[in-house]
PDB file of C-alpha atoms and ligand atoms in Angstrom:
ATOM      1  CA  MET A  29     -39.017  32.939  -3.743  1.00  0.00           C
ATOM      2  CA  LEU A  30     -35.800  31.595  -4.957  1.00  0.00           C
ATOM      3  CA  GLY A  31     -32.745  30.270  -3.242  1.00  0.00           C
ATOM      4  CA  ARG A  32     -29.921  27.830  -3.589  1.00  0.00           C
ATOM      5  CA  TYR A  33     -30.472  25.474  -0.662  1.00  0.00           C
ATOM      6  CA  GLY A  34     -30.689  21.699  -0.570  1.00  0.00           C
ATOM      7  CA  ALA A  35     -33.709  19.959  -2.076  1.00  0.00           C
ATOM      8  CA  ALA A  36     -35.158  19.240   1.375  1.00  0.00           C
ATOM      9  CA  ARG A  37     -35.477  22.961   1.976  1.00  0.00           C
ATOM     10  CA  ARG A  38     -37.007  23.787  -1.437  1.00  0.00           C
ATOM     11  CA  LEU A  39     -40.602  23.769  -2.406  1.00  0.00           C
ATOM     12  CA  PRO A  40     -41.639  24.556  -6.011  1.00  0.00           C
ATOM     13  CA  ILE A  41     -44.661  26.849  -6.248  1.00  0.00           C
ATOM     14  CA  PRO A  42     -46.836  26.198  -9.243  1.00  0.00           C
ATOM     15  CA  ASP A  43     -49.588  28.695  -8.514  1.00  0.00           C
ATOM     16  CA  MET A  44     -49.977  32.216  -7.191  1.00  0.00           C
ATOM     17  CA  ARG A  45     -53.056  34.255  -6.435  1.00  0.00           C
ATOM     18  CA  VAL A  46     -52.974  37.996  -5.775  1.00  0.00           C
ATOM     19  CA  TRP A  47     -56.003  40.093  -4.871  1.00  0.00           C
ATOM     20  CA  ASP A  48     -56.937  43.423  -3.324  1.00  0.00           C
ATOM     21  CA  ALA A  49     -58.935  43.850  -0.124  1.00  0.00           C
ATOM     22  CA  ARG A  50     -60.759  46.817  -1.663  1.00  0.00           C
ATOM     23  CA  ALA A  51     -61.657  45.442  -5.021  1.00  0.00           C
ATOM     24  CA  ASP A  52     -63.109  42.325  -6.656  1.00  0.00           C
ATOM     25  CA  GLY A  53     -60.404  41.562  -9.187  1.00  0.00           C
ATOM     26  CA  GLU A  54     -57.853  38.766  -8.803  1.00  0.00           C
ATOM     27  CA  LEU A  55     -54.646  37.899 -10.537  1.00  0.00           C
ATOM     28  CA  HIS A  56     -54.036  34.183 -10.972  1.00  0.00           C
ATOM     29  CA  PHE A  57     -50.618  33.021 -12.152  1.00  0.00           C
ATOM     30  CA  ASP A  58     -50.607  29.341 -13.058  1.00  0.00           C
ATOM     31  CA  CYS A  59     -47.472  27.665 -14.338  1.00  0.00           C
ATOM     32  CA  ALA A  60     -49.749  25.487 -16.521  1.00  0.00           C
ATOM     33  CA  ASP A  61     -50.096  28.626 -18.665  1.00  0.00           C
ATOM     34  CA  THR A  62     -46.322  28.775 -19.084  1.00  0.00           C
ATOM     35  CA  GLU A  63     -43.550  26.561 -20.342  1.00  0.00           C
ATOM     36  CA  PHE A  64     -42.229  26.104 -16.823  1.00  0.00           C
ATOM     37  CA  ASN A  65     -43.032  23.576 -14.086  1.00  0.00           C
ATOM     38  CA  GLU A  66     -43.107  26.173 -11.335  1.00  0.00           C
ATOM     39  CA  LEU A  67     -43.459  29.892 -10.917  1.00  0.00           C
ATOM     40  CA  GLY A  68     -40.862  30.000  -8.211  1.00  0.00           C
ATOM     41  CA  ILE A  69     -39.070  28.008  -5.535  1.00  0.00           C
ATOM     42  CA  TRP A  70     -39.588  28.616  -1.859  1.00  0.00           C
ATOM     43  CA  SER A  71     -36.459  28.179   0.196  1.00  0.00           C
ATOM     44  CA  LYS A  72     -35.537  28.580   3.783  1.00  0.00           C
ATOM     45  CA  THR A  73     -32.339  30.332   4.809  1.00  0.00           C
ATOM     46  CA  GLY A  74     -29.887  29.164   7.429  1.00  0.00           C
ATOM     47  CA  HIS A  75     -29.102  31.071  10.603  1.00  0.00           C
ATOM     48  CA  ARG A  76     -25.504  31.940   9.974  1.00  0.00           C
ATOM     49  CA  CYS A  77     -25.585  32.228   6.179  1.00  0.00           C
ATOM     50  CA  GLY A  78     -27.659  34.304   3.894  1.00  0.00           C
ATOM     51  CA  PRO A  79     -28.939  32.761   0.634  1.00  0.00           C
ATOM     52  CA  LEU A  80     -25.850  33.902  -1.210  1.00  0.00           C
ATOM     53  CA  GLY A  81     -23.202  32.614   1.123  1.00  0.00           C
ATOM     54  CA  CYS A  82     -21.374  33.147   4.332  1.00  0.00           C
ATOM     55  CA  THR A  83     -20.057  36.659   4.245  1.00  0.00           C
ATOM     56  CA  GLY A  84     -17.090  37.399   2.235  1.00  0.00           C
ATOM     57  CA  TYR A  85     -15.473  35.086  -0.274  1.00  0.00           C
ATOM     58  CA  PRO A  86     -11.839  35.642  -0.948  1.00  0.00           C
ATOM     59  CA  ALA A  87     -12.067  34.023  -4.293  1.00  0.00           C
ATOM     60  CA  LEU A  88     -10.055  32.776  -7.285  1.00  0.00           C
ATOM     61  CA  GLY A  89      -8.223  29.483  -7.126  1.00  0.00           C
ATOM     62  CA  HIS A  90      -9.553  28.363  -3.758  1.00  0.00           C
ATOM     63  CA  LEU A  91     -12.925  29.531  -2.578  1.00  0.00           C
ATOM     64  CA  HIS A  92     -13.077  30.300   1.124  1.00  0.00           C
ATOM     65  CA  SER A  93     -16.048  31.545   3.045  1.00  0.00           C
ATOM     66  CA  VAL A  94     -15.014  33.726   5.939  1.00  0.00           C
ATOM     67  CA  SER A  95     -16.865  35.649   8.564  1.00  0.00           C
ATOM     68  CA  ASN A  96     -16.227  38.278  11.229  1.00  0.00           C
ATOM     69  CA  SER A  97     -13.658  40.286   9.378  1.00  0.00           C
ATOM     70  CA  ARG A  98     -12.099  43.053  11.414  1.00  0.00           C
ATOM     71  CA  ASP A  99     -10.535  45.015   8.599  1.00  0.00           C
ATOM     72  CA  MET A 100      -9.611  44.765   4.944  1.00  0.00           C
ATOM     73  CA  GLN A 101      -6.610  46.238   3.203  1.00  0.00           C
ATOM     74  CA  LEU A 102      -5.757  46.500  -0.442  1.00  0.00           C
ATOM     75  CA  ASN A 103      -2.213  45.531  -1.274  1.00  0.00           C
ATOM     76  CA  GLU A 104      -0.375  44.977  -4.511  1.00  0.00           C
ATOM     77  CA  ASN A 105      -1.349  41.279  -4.713  1.00  0.00           C
ATOM     78  CA  GLY A 106      -4.973  41.535  -3.744  1.00  0.00           C
ATOM     79  CA  ARG A 107      -6.926  42.041  -0.550  1.00  0.00           C
ATOM     80  CA  GLN A 108      -5.934  41.151   2.988  1.00  0.00           C
ATOM     81  CA  LEU A 109      -8.592  40.393   5.607  1.00  0.00           C
ATOM     82  CA  ARG A 110      -7.904  40.330   9.317  1.00  0.00           C
ATOM     83  CA  LEU A 111     -10.444  38.098  11.004  1.00  0.00           C
ATOM     84  CA  GLU A 112     -11.826  38.439  14.523  1.00  0.00           C
ATOM     85  CA  ASP A 113      -9.864  35.389  15.663  1.00  0.00           C
ATOM     86  CA  GLY A 114      -6.595  37.049  14.541  1.00  0.00           C
ATOM     87  CA  ARG A 115      -6.121  35.081  11.337  1.00  0.00           C
ATOM     88  CA  ILE A 116      -4.951  36.973   8.285  1.00  0.00           C
ATOM     89  CA  MET A 117      -6.301  35.899   4.924  1.00  0.00           C
ATOM     90  CA  GLU A 118      -5.142  37.020   1.506  1.00  0.00           C
ATOM     91  CA  ALA A 119      -7.000  36.745  -1.755  1.00  0.00           C
ATOM     92  CA  ASP A 120      -6.927  37.957  -5.336  1.00  0.00           C
ATOM     93  CA  LEU A 121     -10.566  38.868  -5.046  1.00  0.00           C
ATOM     94  CA  VAL A 122     -12.977  39.372  -2.117  1.00  0.00           C
ATOM     95  CA  ILE A 123     -16.687  39.031  -2.786  1.00  0.00           C
ATOM     96  CA  ALA A 124     -18.872  40.511  -0.038  1.00  0.00           C
ATOM     97  CA  ALA A 125     -22.181  38.713   0.639  1.00  0.00           C
ATOM     98  CA  ASP A 126     -22.711  40.026   4.131  1.00  0.00           C
ATOM     99  CA  GLY A 127     -26.125  41.507   3.605  1.00  0.00           C
ATOM    100  CA  ARG A 128     -27.730  44.919   3.586  1.00  0.00           C
ATOM    101  CA  ASP A 129     -25.587  46.425   6.343  1.00  0.00           C
ATOM    102  CA  SER A 130     -22.394  44.925   4.810  1.00  0.00           C
ATOM    103  CA  ALA A 131     -19.409  45.579   6.967  1.00  0.00           C
ATOM    104  CA  LEU A 132     -17.066  44.630   4.165  1.00  0.00           C
ATOM    105  CA  ARG A 133     -18.684  47.210   1.913  1.00  0.00           C
ATOM    106  CA  ALA A 134     -18.046  49.840   4.581  1.00  0.00           C
ATOM    107  CA  MET A 135     -14.427  48.636   4.902  1.00  0.00           C
ATOM    108  CA  ALA A 136     -14.072  49.114   1.166  1.00  0.00           C
ATOM    109  CA  GLY A 137     -15.352  52.683   1.544  1.00  0.00           C
ATOM    110  CA  ILE A 138     -18.320  52.159  -0.770  1.00  0.00           C
ATOM    111  CA  GLU A 139     -21.295  54.329   0.096  1.00  0.00           C
ATOM    112  CA  VAL A 140     -24.944  53.583  -0.494  1.00  0.00           C
ATOM    113  CA  THR A 141     -27.978  55.422  -1.868  1.00  0.00           C
ATOM    114  CA  GLY A 142     -31.431  54.527  -0.487  1.00  0.00           C
ATOM    115  CA  TRP A 143     -34.349  55.268   1.689  1.00  0.00           C
ATOM    116  CA  GLU A 144     -36.471  53.766   4.457  1.00  0.00           C
ATOM    117  CA  TYR A 145     -39.952  52.613   3.492  1.00  0.00           C
ATOM    118  CA  ARG A 146     -41.083  53.245   7.103  1.00  0.00           C
ATOM    119  CA  GLN A 147     -42.580  49.778   6.882  1.00  0.00           C
ATOM    120  CA  ASP A 148     -41.662  46.452   8.440  1.00  0.00           C
ATOM    121  CA  GLY A 149     -41.894  42.968   7.010  1.00  0.00           C
ATOM    122  CA  LEU A 150     -43.503  40.979   9.801  1.00  0.00           C
ATOM    123  CA  VAL A 151     -42.767  37.264   9.406  1.00  0.00           C
ATOM    124  CA  ALA A 152     -43.984  34.134  11.145  1.00  0.00           C
ATOM    125  CA  THR A 153     -45.031  30.560  10.481  1.00  0.00           C
ATOM    126  CA  VAL A 154     -48.723  29.919  10.787  1.00  0.00           C
ATOM    127  CA  THR A 155     -51.029  26.908  10.772  1.00  0.00           C
ATOM    128  CA  THR A 156     -54.216  27.473   8.802  1.00  0.00           C
ATOM    129  CA  GLU A 157     -57.497  25.616   8.781  1.00  0.00           C
ATOM    130  CA  LYS A 158     -57.580  25.167   4.995  1.00  0.00           C
ATOM    131  CA  SER A 159     -54.842  23.736   2.803  1.00  0.00           C
ATOM    132  CA  HIS A 160     -52.546  26.287   1.125  1.00  0.00           C
ATOM    133  CA  GLN A 161     -52.899  24.126  -2.061  1.00  0.00           C
ATOM    134  CA  PHE A 162     -49.222  24.752  -2.763  1.00  0.00           C
ATOM    135  CA  THR A 163     -50.227  28.229  -3.839  1.00  0.00           C
ATOM    136  CA  ALA A 164     -48.625  31.544  -2.854  1.00  0.00           C
ATOM    137  CA  TRP A 165     -51.379  33.861  -1.697  1.00  0.00           C
ATOM    138  CA  GLN A 166     -50.985  37.593  -1.557  1.00  0.00           C
ATOM    139  CA  ARG A 167     -53.649  40.046  -0.410  1.00  0.00           C
ATOM    140  CA  PHE A 168     -53.128  43.778  -0.807  1.00  0.00           C
ATOM    141  CA  LEU A 169     -54.252  45.762   2.217  1.00  0.00           C
ATOM    142  CA  ASP A 170     -54.216  49.479   3.132  1.00  0.00           C
ATOM    143  CA  GLU A 171     -50.776  49.283   4.771  1.00  0.00           C
ATOM    144  CA  GLY A 172     -49.222  46.775   2.338  1.00  0.00           C
ATOM    145  CA  PRO A 173     -49.433  43.189   1.077  1.00  0.00           C
ATOM    146  CA  LEU A 174     -49.933  40.113   3.258  1.00  0.00           C
ATOM    147  CA  ALA A 175     -48.383  36.999   1.727  1.00  0.00           C
ATOM    148  CA  PHE A 176     -48.958  33.360   2.667  1.00  0.00           C
ATOM    149  CA  LEU A 177     -46.194  31.232   1.257  1.00  0.00           C
ATOM    150  CA  PRO A 178     -46.706  27.452   1.324  1.00  0.00           C
ATOM    151  CA  LEU A 179     -44.396  25.204   3.301  1.00  0.00           C
ATOM    152  CA  LYS A 180     -43.888  21.510   2.757  1.00  0.00           C
ATOM    153  CA  ASN A 181     -45.340  20.553   6.134  1.00  0.00           C
ATOM    154  CA  GLY A 182     -48.692  22.201   5.286  1.00  0.00           C
ATOM    155  CA  GLN A 183     -48.000  25.346   7.251  1.00  0.00           C
ATOM    156  CA  CYS A 184     -47.543  28.816   5.684  1.00  0.00           C
ATOM    157  CA  SER A 185     -44.821  31.372   6.086  1.00  0.00           C
ATOM    158  CA  ILE A 186     -46.264  34.817   6.208  1.00  0.00           C
ATOM    159  CA  VAL A 187     -44.650  38.050   5.129  1.00  0.00           C
ATOM    160  CA  TRP A 188     -46.849  40.956   6.120  1.00  0.00           C
ATOM    161  CA  THR A 189     -45.881  44.507   5.108  1.00  0.00           C
ATOM    162  CA  LEU A 190     -47.093  46.898   7.791  1.00  0.00           C
ATOM    163  CA  SER A 191     -46.303  50.435   8.894  1.00  0.00           C
ATOM    164  CA  SER A 192     -43.566  50.336  11.532  1.00  0.00           C
ATOM    165  CA  ALA A 193     -46.039  51.376  14.217  1.00  0.00           C
ATOM    166  CA  THR A 194     -48.584  48.692  13.386  1.00  0.00           C
ATOM    167  CA  SER A 195     -45.882  46.121  13.131  1.00  0.00           C
ATOM    168  CA  LYS A 196     -44.717  46.938  16.706  1.00  0.00           C
ATOM    169  CA  THR A 197     -48.295  46.696  17.929  1.00  0.00           C
ATOM    170  CA  TYR A 198     -48.819  43.287  16.228  1.00  0.00           C
ATOM    171  CA  LEU A 199     -45.557  41.932  17.542  1.00  0.00           C
ATOM    172  CA  ALA A 200     -46.698  42.740  21.059  1.00  0.00           C
ATOM    173  CA  LEU A 201     -50.106  41.036  20.726  1.00  0.00           C
ATOM    174  CA  ALA A 202     -50.814  37.745  22.431  1.00  0.00           C
ATOM    175  CA  ASP A 203     -50.842  34.839  19.936  1.00  0.00           C
ATOM    176  CA  LYS A 204     -54.624  34.465  19.988  1.00  0.00           C
ATOM    177  CA  ASP A 205     -55.123  38.184  19.333  1.00  0.00           C
ATOM    178  CA  PHE A 206     -52.571  38.154  16.540  1.00  0.00           C
ATOM    179  CA  LEU A 207     -54.275  35.142  14.919  1.00  0.00           C
ATOM    180  CA  GLN A 208     -57.514  37.056  15.011  1.00  0.00           C
ATOM    181  CA  VAL A 209     -56.135  40.123  13.202  1.00  0.00           C
ATOM    182  CA  LEU A 210     -54.332  37.892  10.754  1.00  0.00           C
ATOM    183  CA  GLU A 211     -57.456  35.938   9.953  1.00  0.00           C
ATOM    184  CA  GLN A 212     -59.364  39.162   9.340  1.00  0.00           C
ATOM    185  CA  ALA A 213     -56.527  40.493   7.171  1.00  0.00           C
ATOM    186  CA  SER A 214     -56.469  37.262   5.146  1.00  0.00           C
ATOM    187  CA  GLY A 215     -60.088  37.697   4.149  1.00  0.00           C
ATOM    188  CA  GLY A 216     -60.647  34.111   5.352  1.00  0.00           C
ATOM    189  CA  ILE A 217     -59.027  32.655   2.265  1.00  0.00           C
ATOM    190  CA  LEU A 218     -57.361  29.899   4.246  1.00  0.00           C
ATOM    191  CA  GLY A 219     -60.083  29.580   6.876  1.00  0.00           C
ATOM    192  CA  GLN A 220     -59.276  30.000  10.533  1.00  0.00           C
ATOM    193  CA  MET A 221     -55.777  30.863  11.675  1.00  0.00           C
ATOM    194  CA  LEU A 222     -55.039  28.127  14.186  1.00  0.00           C
ATOM    195  CA  ASP A 223     -51.531  28.598  15.412  1.00  0.00           C
ATOM    196  CA  VAL A 224     -48.547  30.906  15.080  1.00  0.00           C
ATOM    197  CA  GLY A 225     -44.807  30.482  15.795  1.00  0.00           C
ATOM    198  CA  PRO A 226     -42.413  33.192  16.908  1.00  0.00           C
ATOM    199  CA  ARG A 227     -42.896  36.504  15.137  1.00  0.00           C
ATOM    200  CA  ALA A 228     -40.173  38.868  13.940  1.00  0.00           C
ATOM    201  CA  ALA A 229     -40.175  42.106  12.018  1.00  0.00           C
ATOM    202  CA  PHE A 230     -37.557  43.560   9.700  1.00  0.00           C
ATOM    203  CA  PRO A 231     -37.450  47.272   8.780  1.00  0.00           C
ATOM    204  CA  LEU A 232     -37.710  47.557   4.984  1.00  0.00           C
ATOM    205  CA  ARG A 233     -35.338  49.750   3.048  1.00  0.00           C
ATOM    206  CA  PHE A 234     -34.503  50.343  -0.597  1.00  0.00           C
ATOM    207  CA  GLN A 235     -30.804  50.639  -1.112  1.00  0.00           C
ATOM    208  CA  TYR A 236     -28.083  50.229  -3.653  1.00  0.00           C
ATOM    209  CA  ALA A 237     -24.355  50.557  -3.374  1.00  0.00           C
ATOM    210  CA  ASN A 238     -22.899  53.447  -5.288  1.00  0.00           C
ATOM    211  CA  SER A 239     -20.506  50.998  -6.881  1.00  0.00           C
ATOM    212  CA  TYR A 240     -20.759  47.178  -7.000  1.00  0.00           C
ATOM    213  CA  ILE A 241     -16.996  46.758  -7.458  1.00  0.00           C
ATOM    214  CA  ASP A 242     -13.714  48.196  -6.356  1.00  0.00           C
ATOM    215  CA  GLN A 243     -10.154  47.023  -6.891  1.00  0.00           C
ATOM    216  CA  ARG A 244     -10.153  43.278  -6.238  1.00  0.00           C
ATOM    217  CA  PHE A 245     -13.465  43.552  -4.459  1.00  0.00           C
ATOM    218  CA  ALA A 246     -17.093  42.874  -5.499  1.00  0.00           C
ATOM    219  CA  LEU A 247     -20.493  43.046  -3.795  1.00  0.00           C
ATOM    220  CA  CYS A 248     -23.294  40.569  -4.310  1.00  0.00           C
ATOM    221  CA  GLY A 249     -26.829  40.117  -3.001  1.00  0.00           C
ATOM    222  CA  ASP A 250     -28.208  42.597  -0.510  1.00  0.00           C
ATOM    223  CA  ALA A 251     -24.713  43.986   0.070  1.00  0.00           C
ATOM    224  CA  ALA A 252     -25.059  45.343  -3.461  1.00  0.00           C
ATOM    225  CA  HIS A 253     -28.779  46.085  -3.547  1.00  0.00           C
ATOM    226  CA  ALA A 254     -31.667  45.564  -1.193  1.00  0.00           C
ATOM    227  CA  MET A 255     -35.311  45.895  -2.164  1.00  0.00           C
ATOM    228  CA  HIS A 256     -38.866  45.597  -0.911  1.00  0.00           C
ATOM    229  CA  PRO A 257     -39.936  41.954  -0.491  1.00  0.00           C
ATOM    230  CA  LEU A 258     -43.288  42.645  -2.214  1.00  0.00           C
ATOM    231  CA  ALA A 259     -42.353  40.690  -5.320  1.00  0.00           C
ATOM    232  CA  GLY A 260     -40.034  38.210  -3.648  1.00  0.00           C
ATOM    233  CA  GLN A 261     -37.198  39.106  -5.932  1.00  0.00           C
ATOM    234  CA  GLY A 262     -34.315  39.857  -3.522  1.00  0.00           C
ATOM    235  CA  VAL A 263     -32.578  36.551  -3.996  1.00  0.00           C
ATOM    236  CA  ASN A 264     -33.288  36.403  -7.744  1.00  0.00           C
ATOM    237  CA  ALA A 265     -31.701  39.767  -8.198  1.00  0.00           C
ATOM    238  CA  GLY A 266     -28.732  38.803  -6.041  1.00  0.00           C
ATOM    239  CA  CYS A 267     -27.809  35.645  -7.976  1.00  0.00           C
TER     240      CYS A 267
HETATM  241  C1  FAD B  17     -39.357  40.257   5.397  1.00  0.00           C
HETATM  242  C2  FAD B  17     -38.570  39.895   4.172  1.00  0.00           C
HETATM  243  C3  FAD B  17     -39.068  38.958   3.280  1.00  0.00           C
HETATM  244  C4  FAD B  17     -38.392  38.626   2.134  1.00  0.00           C
HETATM  245  N1  FAD B  17     -38.905  37.748   1.242  1.00  0.00           N
HETATM  246  C5  FAD B  17     -38.221  37.396   0.115  1.00  0.00           C
HETATM  247  C6  FAD B  17     -38.739  36.455  -0.811  1.00  0.00           C
HETATM  248  O1  FAD B  17     -39.866  35.891  -0.651  1.00  0.00           O
HETATM  249  N2  FAD B  17     -37.982  36.139  -1.867  1.00  0.00           N
HETATM  250  C7  FAD B  17     -36.747  36.714  -2.110  1.00  0.00           C
HETATM  251  O2  FAD B  17     -36.072  36.388  -3.101  1.00  0.00           O
HETATM  252  N3  FAD B  17     -36.252  37.608  -1.238  1.00  0.00           N
HETATM  253  C8  FAD B  17     -36.960  37.966  -0.126  1.00  0.00           C
HETATM  254  N4  FAD B  17     -36.428  38.889   0.706  1.00  0.00           N
HETATM  255  C9  FAD B  17     -35.094  39.462   0.417  1.00  0.00           C
HETATM  256  C10 FAD B  17     -34.036  38.385   0.749  1.00  0.00           C
HETATM  257  O3  FAD B  17     -34.179  38.022   2.108  1.00  0.00           O
HETATM  258  C11 FAD B  17     -32.670  38.976   0.536  1.00  0.00           C
HETATM  259  O4  FAD B  17     -32.571  39.512  -0.797  1.00  0.00           O
HETATM  260  C12 FAD B  17     -31.590  37.954   0.717  1.00  0.00           C
HETATM  261  O5  FAD B  17     -31.678  37.422   2.006  1.00  0.00           O
HETATM  262  C13 FAD B  17     -30.195  38.526   0.474  1.00  0.00           C
HETATM  263  O6  FAD B  17     -29.273  37.512   0.720  1.00  0.00           O
HETATM  264  P1  FAD B  17     -27.777  37.845   1.084  1.00  0.00           P
HETATM  265  O7  FAD B  17     -27.081  36.533   1.269  1.00  0.00           O
HETATM  266  O8  FAD B  17     -27.240  38.863   0.169  1.00  0.00           O
HETATM  267  O9  FAD B  17     -27.873  38.654   2.485  1.00  0.00           O
HETATM  268  P2  FAD B  17     -28.450  38.092   3.863  1.00  0.00           P
HETATM  269  O10 FAD B  17     -29.575  37.208   3.725  1.00  0.00           O
HETATM  270  O11 FAD B  17     -28.655  39.340   4.724  1.00  0.00           O
HETATM  271  O12 FAD B  17     -27.222  37.267   4.479  1.00  0.00           O
HETATM  272  C14 FAD B  17     -26.028  37.877   4.902  1.00  0.00           C
HETATM  273  C15 FAD B  17     -25.451  36.951   5.954  1.00  0.00           C
HETATM  274  O13 FAD B  17     -24.170  37.466   6.332  1.00  0.00           O
HETATM  275  C16 FAD B  17     -24.061  37.340   7.708  1.00  0.00           C
HETATM  276  N5  FAD B  17     -23.135  38.358   8.261  1.00  0.00           N
HETATM  277  C17 FAD B  17     -23.251  39.707   8.122  1.00  0.00           C
HETATM  278  N6  FAD B  17     -22.215  40.304   8.776  1.00  0.00           N
HETATM  279  C18 FAD B  17     -21.446  39.285   9.219  1.00  0.00           C
HETATM  280  C19 FAD B  17     -20.218  39.254   9.942  1.00  0.00           C
HETATM  281  N7  FAD B  17     -19.575  40.384  10.241  1.00  0.00           N
HETATM  282  N8  FAD B  17     -19.709  38.092  10.249  1.00  0.00           N
HETATM  283  C20 FAD B  17     -20.343  36.969   9.946  1.00  0.00           C
HETATM  284  N9  FAD B  17     -21.510  36.937   9.278  1.00  0.00           N
HETATM  285  C21 FAD B  17     -22.040  38.078   8.928  1.00  0.00           C
HETATM  286  C22 FAD B  17     -25.488  37.481   8.259  1.00  0.00           C
HETATM  287  O14 FAD B  17     -25.605  36.847   9.535  1.00  0.00           O
HETATM  288  C23 FAD B  17     -26.251  36.769   7.186  1.00  0.00           C
HETATM  289  O15 FAD B  17     -26.427  35.404   7.471  1.00  0.00           O
HETATM  290  C24 FAD B  17     -37.096  39.240   1.869  1.00  0.00           C
HETATM  291  C25 FAD B  17     -36.575  40.164   2.778  1.00  0.00           C
HETATM  292  C26 FAD B  17     -37.320  40.495   3.917  1.00  0.00           C
HETATM  293  C27 FAD B  17     -36.715  41.506   4.888  1.00  0.00           C
END
């Protein structure tokens, strides 16, 4: 739950509760027990940029953010990128921040090691009857954890780990039926589920690049390593 966005898009989270649907125990993380003012920061990403940037930074001296690179060559002075619009850019160093399926990584010939979890992360914004109390809630269920992450406007962002098959089924449900299964899965902790926005699901994969660097080239963020969102550490690990 960390990012680098503007203050308006950031919400400190002081409290986190984690519990299991099959057992009584609960983990309660409270920043009051620590030397910090928050356990994490919740941030929203933009549409065109990931948390770590806008896809490919030819760096050193001037920092440029470029997108839609067609190909990348290594020459004696650095790297040369040919962009979709025909422009050619040259740089001493190119940093690829173009996500898990990094095209720049492929252009650099760097292979990856990893595996599919055969799970999806289903995400949506929901309105709940009870206040989220600026707490991150996470309930472990048979197929995976269901997280309710507090938003500034009182709504919650959910990240629900499900088998790929269940995720497809839940995506296809009418809103009222989805709210019903969500409420049941939440164990009623936030009361009734009143409303849900558009839903989307992302296949989850563990993956790391076999090398994070090459000549005048470096990977960062998910382009270097992608992980399960269970602990909300993807952005932390990428910074
Ligand atoms: C369901 C789910 C929940 C998650 N929850 C958390 C969480 O709570 N906390 C956390 O820390 N992490 C979480 N993560 C992981 C986190 O989203 C990633 O670690 C993070 O987004 C990686 O950032 P990035 O900038 O490296 O890549 P991305 O976020 O994938 O951004 C890459 C960007 O590059 C752009 N791009 C790619 N190719 C091109 C191209 N050719 N031209 C132009 N643009 C291009 C893409 O459009 C994208 O905007 C979650 C992941 C998932 C799937």
